[in-house]
C-alpha cells in the first residue's frame, strides 16, 4: 500500500510544487508513483505534464473528490508516474464541501485515494499556499508531511502555525500522520540573512530538519519551462534532490 506524503507550507512561493514534482519524478524512476495536484493553480499539473491545465477540464482531482473515487481520473505520464490533475475550478472545492458534504469534511481526499492506494508505492500531494480545506484534506490523507521552508521572515512565521495545524490533524483525525521533516529550500548561500534563518530553524527544530539543504539554482528554477522529460539540464536541476529522496525514504 502506498505511503502518502504531502508537501506543504501556507507561505506562497516556497518550493512546494518544485519539491513535490521533483520527488515524484525521482521516486518514480524506481517505484510506482501517483502525484496529486491539490492546488487550483495547477502548477504541479503543468510541471509534470508540460500541458495546459485546461486540457484536463472535467477530468481532475475535483471531479474525483466529488465522486470520492480516483479511478477514472488518473492521467498517465509514463509507466510509473501518474497524476491527478488540477485546474482553476478546484477553487470551488470548499463551496462544494460545505454545501454538499456533512461530516468528515477533512477525509474526502483520503476516501478518494483509498481505492488506488494499492496501485502505488508513493502518493505525493502538492498543496496550495493556504491552511484551508485542501491542505487539511491533504494532511488527513497522509502518512507524512514534508514542510517547506524558504529563508524569509514570512516563512519563518508560517512554520509554527503550519506545525500546529499538523498537530491538530494528528490529534483530531489522523494519528498516523508524522512530520517527515522540514526541508530548507531555495537558499541563497551568499545572503547572511539566509544563513541565519537556516541556523535558526535548526535550533528551533533540531529533530525535524532534513540535513540536505536545497540551494537556489537556475536549472532547478527552469524545471517548469523544460520539464523532466527531454530536459538537457535535468541532471543539474534535480541533483540536490537525490539526497532528499534518501533521507525521506528513511524517515517515512
Ligand atoms: N531550488 C530552486 N532554485 C531556483 N528556483 C527555484 C527553486 N525552487 C523553486 N524555484 C522557483 O521558485 C518559484 C516558486 O517555486 P514553487 O512554485 O515550487 O513554490 P510553491 O511553494 O509551490 O508556490 P505556491 O505557494 O504559489 O504554490 C518557481 O518559479 C520555481 O521554479
Ligand atoms: Mg505551488
GROMACS .gro file of C-alpha atoms and ligand atoms in nm:
model
  284
    1UNK     CA    1   0.000   0.000   0.000
    2UNK     CA    2   0.125   0.347  -0.094
    3UNK     CA    3   0.298   0.579   0.151
    4UNK     CA    4   0.117   0.912   0.117
    5UNK     CA    5   0.330   1.226   0.151
    6UNK     CA    6   0.215   1.589   0.147
    7UNK     CA    7   0.439   1.883   0.059
    8UNK     CA    8   0.312   2.189   0.242
    9UNK     CA    9   0.350   2.534   0.394
   10UNK     CA   10   0.095   2.814   0.375
   11UNK     CA   11   0.357   3.070   0.268
   12UNK     CA   12   0.342   3.117  -0.111
   13UNK     CA   13   0.640   3.054  -0.335
   14UNK     CA   14   0.832   2.824  -0.101
   15UNK     CA   15   0.913   2.542  -0.347
   16UNK     CA   16   0.620   2.313  -0.257
   17UNK     CA   17   0.542   2.237  -0.621
   18UNK     CA   18   0.905   2.209  -0.730
   19UNK     CA   19   0.968   1.966  -0.444
   20UNK     CA   20   0.651   1.761  -0.498
   21UNK     CA   21   0.725   1.739  -0.872
   22UNK     CA   22   1.092   1.654  -0.840
   23UNK     CA   23   1.037   1.395  -0.565
   24UNK     CA   24   0.756   1.240  -0.770
   25UNK     CA   25   0.979   1.218  -1.075
   26UNK     CA   26   1.284   1.078  -0.891
   27UNK     CA   27   1.084   0.826  -0.685
   28UNK     CA   28   0.903   0.713  -1.000
   29UNK     CA   29   1.232   0.600  -1.157
   30UNK     CA   30   1.232   0.306  -0.913
   31UNK     CA   31   0.879   0.295  -0.772
   32UNK     CA   32   0.517   0.340  -0.879
   33UNK     CA   33   0.418   0.699  -0.806
   34UNK     CA   34   0.093   0.894  -0.814
   35UNK     CA   35   0.130   1.274  -0.798
   36UNK     CA   36  -0.175   1.465  -0.673
   37UNK     CA   37  -0.222   1.833  -0.758
   38UNK     CA   38  -0.441   1.983  -0.486
   39UNK     CA   39  -0.379   2.347  -0.582
   40UNK     CA   40  -0.617   2.523  -0.822
   41UNK     CA   41  -0.315   2.700  -0.974
   42UNK     CA   42  -0.243   2.364  -1.140
   43UNK     CA   43   0.133   2.421  -1.119
   44UNK     CA   44   0.218   2.056  -1.048
   45UNK     CA   45  -0.004   1.953  -1.338
   46UNK     CA   46   0.181   2.189  -1.571
   47UNK     CA   47   0.524   2.098  -1.435
   48UNK     CA   48   0.481   1.722  -1.475
   49UNK     CA   49   0.264   1.702  -1.788
   50UNK     CA   50   0.401   2.012  -1.969
   51UNK     CA   51   0.043   2.059  -2.089
   52UNK     CA   52  -0.209   2.339  -2.048
   53UNK     CA   53  -0.411   2.280  -1.731
   54UNK     CA   54  -0.738   2.339  -1.921
   55UNK     CA   55  -0.666   2.027  -2.127
   56UNK     CA   56  -0.777   1.838  -1.816
   57UNK     CA   57  -1.104   2.024  -1.763
   58UNK     CA   58  -1.369   1.791  -1.621
   59UNK     CA   59  -1.119   1.512  -1.551
   60UNK     CA   60  -0.938   1.647  -1.247
   61UNK     CA   61  -0.896   1.581  -0.877
   62UNK     CA   62  -1.208   1.795  -0.815
   63UNK     CA   63  -1.432   1.553  -1.005
   64UNK     CA   64  -1.253   1.259  -0.842
   65UNK     CA   65  -1.321   1.404  -0.495
   66UNK     CA   66  -1.686   1.468  -0.579
   67UNK     CA   67  -1.713   1.101  -0.676
   68UNK     CA   68  -1.484   1.002  -0.388
   69UNK     CA   69  -1.305   0.766  -0.621
   70UNK     CA   70  -0.979   0.846  -0.801
   71UNK     CA   71  -1.020   0.562  -1.052
   72UNK     CA   72  -1.117   0.708  -1.386
   73UNK     CA   73  -0.938   1.041  -1.326
   74UNK     CA   74  -0.576   0.931  -1.324
   75UNK     CA   75  -0.359   1.051  -1.615
   76UNK     CA   76  -0.054   0.853  -1.715
   77UNK     CA   77   0.269   1.049  -1.766
   78UNK     CA   78   0.473   0.734  -1.819
   79UNK     CA   79   0.458   0.374  -1.694
   80UNK     CA   80   0.547   0.454  -1.334
   81UNK     CA   81   0.447   0.820  -1.297
   82UNK     CA   82   0.077   0.904  -1.290
   83UNK     CA   83  -0.111   1.220  -1.188
   84UNK     CA   84  -0.442   1.350  -1.060
   85UNK     CA   85  -0.453   1.697  -1.216
   86UNK     CA   86  -0.595   2.033  -1.109
   87UNK     CA   87  -0.724   2.345  -1.280
   88UNK     CA   88  -0.899   2.669  -1.174
   89UNK     CA   89  -1.227   2.503  -1.077
   90UNK     CA   90  -1.061   2.332  -0.782
   91UNK     CA   91  -1.107   2.672  -0.616
   92UNK     CA   92  -1.477   2.577  -0.586
   93UNK     CA   93  -1.391   2.272  -0.371
   94UNK     CA   94  -1.463   2.444  -0.034
   95UNK     CA   95  -1.803   2.564  -0.159
   96UNK     CA   96  -1.896   2.211  -0.269
   97UNK     CA   97  -1.760   2.068   0.054
   98UNK     CA   98  -1.973   2.290   0.276
   99UNK     CA   99  -2.293   2.275   0.071
  100UNK     CA  100  -2.295   1.907  -0.027
  101UNK     CA  101  -2.096   1.735   0.239
  102UNK     CA  102  -2.188   1.685   0.602
  103UNK     CA  103  -1.946   1.518   0.841
  104UNK     CA  104  -1.583   1.424   0.799
  105UNK     CA  105  -1.511   1.712   0.564
  106UNK     CA  106  -1.141   1.656   0.616
  107UNK     CA  107  -1.148   1.296   0.491
  108UNK     CA  108  -1.281   1.344   0.138
  109UNK     CA  109  -0.937   1.315  -0.024
  110UNK     CA  110  -0.849   1.016   0.193
  111UNK     CA  111  -1.161   0.833   0.073
  112UNK     CA  112  -1.091   0.938  -0.286
  113UNK     CA  113  -0.743   0.785  -0.280
  114UNK     CA  114  -0.842   0.471  -0.090
  115UNK     CA  115  -0.925   0.259  -0.394
  116UNK     CA  116  -0.597   0.332  -0.577
  117UNK     CA  117  -0.357   0.309  -0.283
  118UNK     CA  118  -0.262  -0.049  -0.364
  119UNK     CA  119  -0.159   0.051  -0.717
  120UNK     CA  120   0.126   0.275  -0.598
  121UNK     CA  121   0.432   0.275  -0.373
  122UNK     CA  122   0.420   0.651  -0.312
  123UNK     CA  123   0.149   0.914  -0.348
  124UNK     CA  124   0.279   1.274  -0.335
  125UNK     CA  125   0.041   1.561  -0.277
  126UNK     CA  126   0.110   1.926  -0.366
  127UNK     CA  127  -0.093   2.178  -0.167
  128UNK     CA  128  -0.188   2.545  -0.214
  129UNK     CA  129  -0.033   2.830  -0.012
  130UNK     CA  130  -0.310   2.828   0.250
  131UNK     CA  131  -0.423   2.638   0.558
  132UNK     CA  132  -0.765   2.581   0.401
  133UNK     CA  133  -0.969   2.274   0.314
  134UNK     CA  134  -0.730   2.136   0.052
  135UNK     CA  135  -0.434   2.143   0.291
  136UNK     CA  136  -0.642   1.993   0.575
  137UNK     CA  137  -0.764   1.715   0.344
  138UNK     CA  138  -0.406   1.651   0.230
  139UNK     CA  139  -0.280   1.623   0.588
  140UNK     CA  140  -0.567   1.395   0.686
  141UNK     CA  141  -0.495   1.164   0.390
  142UNK     CA  142  -0.119   1.146   0.453
  143UNK     CA  143   0.128   0.928   0.638
  144UNK     CA  144   0.389   1.204   0.637
  145UNK     CA  145   0.437   1.570   0.556
  146UNK     CA  146   0.741   1.746   0.412
  147UNK     CA  147   0.732   2.104   0.541
  148UNK     CA  148   0.892   2.353   0.304
  149UNK     CA  149   1.096   2.641   0.439
  150UNK     CA  150   1.244   2.917   0.225
  151UNK     CA  151   1.461   3.158   0.418
  152UNK     CA  152   1.238   3.455   0.489
  153UNK     CA  153   1.073   3.622   0.784
  154UNK     CA  154   0.727   3.541   0.647
  155UNK     CA  155   0.805   3.173   0.601
  156UNK     CA  156   0.959   3.157   0.948
  157UNK     CA  157   0.633   3.298   1.088
  158UNK     CA  158   0.432   3.046   0.885
  159UNK     CA  159   0.630   2.747   1.013
  160UNK     CA  160   0.498   2.738   1.369
  161UNK     CA  161   0.135   2.776   1.256
  162UNK     CA  162   0.179   2.504   0.997
  163UNK     CA  163   0.320   2.261   1.254
  164UNK     CA  164   0.030   2.349   1.486
  165UNK     CA  165  -0.211   2.260   1.206
  166UNK     CA  166  -0.027   1.929   1.156
  167UNK     CA  167  -0.061   1.862   1.530
  168UNK     CA  168  -0.432   1.942   1.513
  169UNK     CA  169  -0.483   1.700   1.220
  170UNK     CA  170  -0.288   1.432   1.412
  171UNK     CA  171  -0.494   1.470   1.729
  172UNK     CA  172  -0.840   1.510   1.576
  173UNK     CA  173  -0.838   1.294   1.264
  174UNK     CA  174  -0.518   1.125   1.156
  175UNK     CA  175  -0.295   0.989   1.435
  176UNK     CA  176  -0.065   0.814   1.186
  177UNK     CA  177   0.049   1.147   1.033
  178UNK     CA  178   0.409   1.236   1.103
  179UNK     CA  179   0.640   1.517   1.008
  180UNK     CA  180   0.893   1.366   0.767
  181UNK     CA  181   1.097   1.681   0.807
  182UNK     CA  182   1.145   2.049   0.738
  183UNK     CA  183   1.315   2.098   0.403
  184UNK     CA  184   1.511   2.422   0.372
  185UNK     CA  185   1.491   2.518   0.007
  186UNK     CA  186   1.562   2.798  -0.244
  187UNK     CA  187   1.852   2.902  -0.021
  188UNK     CA  188   2.084   3.176  -0.141
  189UNK     CA  189   2.405   3.092   0.046
  190UNK     CA  190   2.559   3.434  -0.030
  191UNK     CA  191   2.298   3.608   0.184
  192UNK     CA  192   2.379   3.633   0.553
  193UNK     CA  193   2.010   3.654   0.645
  194UNK     CA  194   1.950   3.320   0.464
  195UNK     CA  195   2.232   3.160   0.663
  196UNK     CA  196   2.084   3.300   0.985
  197UNK     CA  197   1.740   3.156   0.905
  198UNK     CA  198   1.887   2.815   0.818
  199UNK     CA  199   2.054   2.804   1.160
  200UNK     CA  200   1.750   2.941   1.343
  201UNK     CA  201   1.522   2.669   1.205
  202UNK     CA  202   1.780   2.405   1.300
  203UNK     CA  203   1.798   2.543   1.656
  204UNK     CA  204   1.418   2.550   1.685
  205UNK     CA  205   1.356   2.206   1.531
  206UNK     CA  206   1.679   2.003   1.562
  207UNK     CA  207   1.499   1.669   1.524
  208UNK     CA  208   1.290   1.776   1.228
  209UNK     CA  209   1.520   1.943   0.975
  210UNK     CA  210   1.641   1.749   0.674
  211UNK     CA  211   2.020   1.753   0.664
  212UNK     CA  212   2.006   1.827   0.292
  213UNK     CA  213   1.956   2.192   0.204
  214UNK     CA  214   1.838   2.287  -0.146
  215UNK     CA  215   2.011   2.594  -0.289
  216UNK     CA  216   1.869   2.835  -0.540
  217UNK     CA  217   1.987   2.716  -0.879
  218UNK     CA  218   1.899   2.836  -1.229
  219UNK     CA  219   1.849   2.485  -1.374
  220UNK     CA  220   1.607   2.398  -1.090
  221UNK     CA  221   1.421   2.724  -1.147
  222UNK     CA  222   1.384   2.635  -1.515
  223UNK     CA  223   1.213   2.298  -1.447
  224UNK     CA  224   0.865   2.446  -1.517
  225UNK     CA  225   0.991   2.551  -1.863
  226UNK     CA  226   1.189   2.237  -1.950
  227UNK     CA  227   1.000   1.967  -1.760
  228UNK     CA  228   1.154   1.634  -1.658
  229UNK     CA  229   1.149   1.457  -1.992
  230UNK     CA  230   1.374   1.575  -2.279
  231UNK     CA  231   1.541   1.827  -2.048
  232UNK     CA  232   1.911   1.860  -2.137
  233UNK     CA  233   1.997   2.010  -1.796
  234UNK     CA  234   1.786   1.766  -1.590
  235UNK     CA  235   2.086   1.623  -1.406
  236UNK     CA  236   2.190   1.964  -1.269
  237UNK     CA  237   1.828   2.060  -1.199
  238UNK     CA  238   1.745   1.759  -0.979
  239UNK     CA  239   2.089   1.667  -0.846
  240UNK     CA  240   2.043   1.809  -0.493
  241UNK     CA  241   1.712   1.625  -0.453
  242UNK     CA  242   1.869   1.277  -0.465
  243UNK     CA  243   1.984   1.319  -0.104
  244UNK     CA  244   1.638   1.441  -0.004
  245UNK     CA  245   1.489   1.122  -0.153
  246UNK     CA  246   1.733   0.910   0.053
  247UNK     CA  247   1.651   1.097   0.374
  248UNK     CA  248   1.280   1.088   0.300
  249UNK     CA  249   1.270   0.713   0.239
  250UNK     CA  250   1.447   0.660   0.572
  251UNK     CA  251   1.209   0.889   0.756
  252UNK     CA  252   0.871   0.762   0.630
  253LIG     N1  253   1.590   2.548  -0.588
  253LIG     C1  254   1.538   2.642  -0.667
  253LIG     N2  255   1.620   2.721  -0.740
  253LIG     C2  256   1.568   2.817  -0.821
  253LIG     N3  257   1.436   2.840  -0.838
  253LIG     C3  258   1.350   2.764  -0.768
  253LIG     C4  259   1.396   2.660  -0.680
  253LIG     N4  260   1.288   2.603  -0.625
  253LIG     C5  261   1.181   2.664  -0.678
  253LIG     N5  262   1.216   2.762  -0.764
  253LIG     C6  263   1.128   2.853  -0.838
  253LIG     O1  264   1.066   2.938  -0.742
  253LIG     C7  265   0.930   2.962  -0.776
  253LIG     C8  266   0.840   2.914  -0.662
  253LIG     O2  267   0.853   2.772  -0.653
  253LIG     P1  268   0.724   2.679  -0.642
  253LIG     O3  269   0.626   2.715  -0.746
  253LIG     O4  270   0.775   2.540  -0.639
  253LIG     O5  271   0.673   2.724  -0.499
  253LIG     P2  272   0.531   2.692  -0.430
  253LIG     O6  273   0.554   2.689  -0.284
  253LIG     O7  274   0.471   2.573  -0.493
  253LIG     O8  275   0.446   2.821  -0.471
  253LIG     P3  276   0.287   2.840  -0.443
  253LIG     O9  277   0.277   2.874  -0.299
  253LIG    O10  278   0.247   2.952  -0.535
  253LIG    O11  279   0.220   2.711  -0.478
  253LIG     C9  280   0.905   2.889  -0.908
  253LIG    O12  281   0.921   2.979  -1.013
  253LIG    C10  282   1.014   2.783  -0.910
  253LIG    O13  283   1.051   2.748  -1.041
  254LIG    MG1  284   0.281   2.551  -0.576
   0.00000   0.00000   0.00000
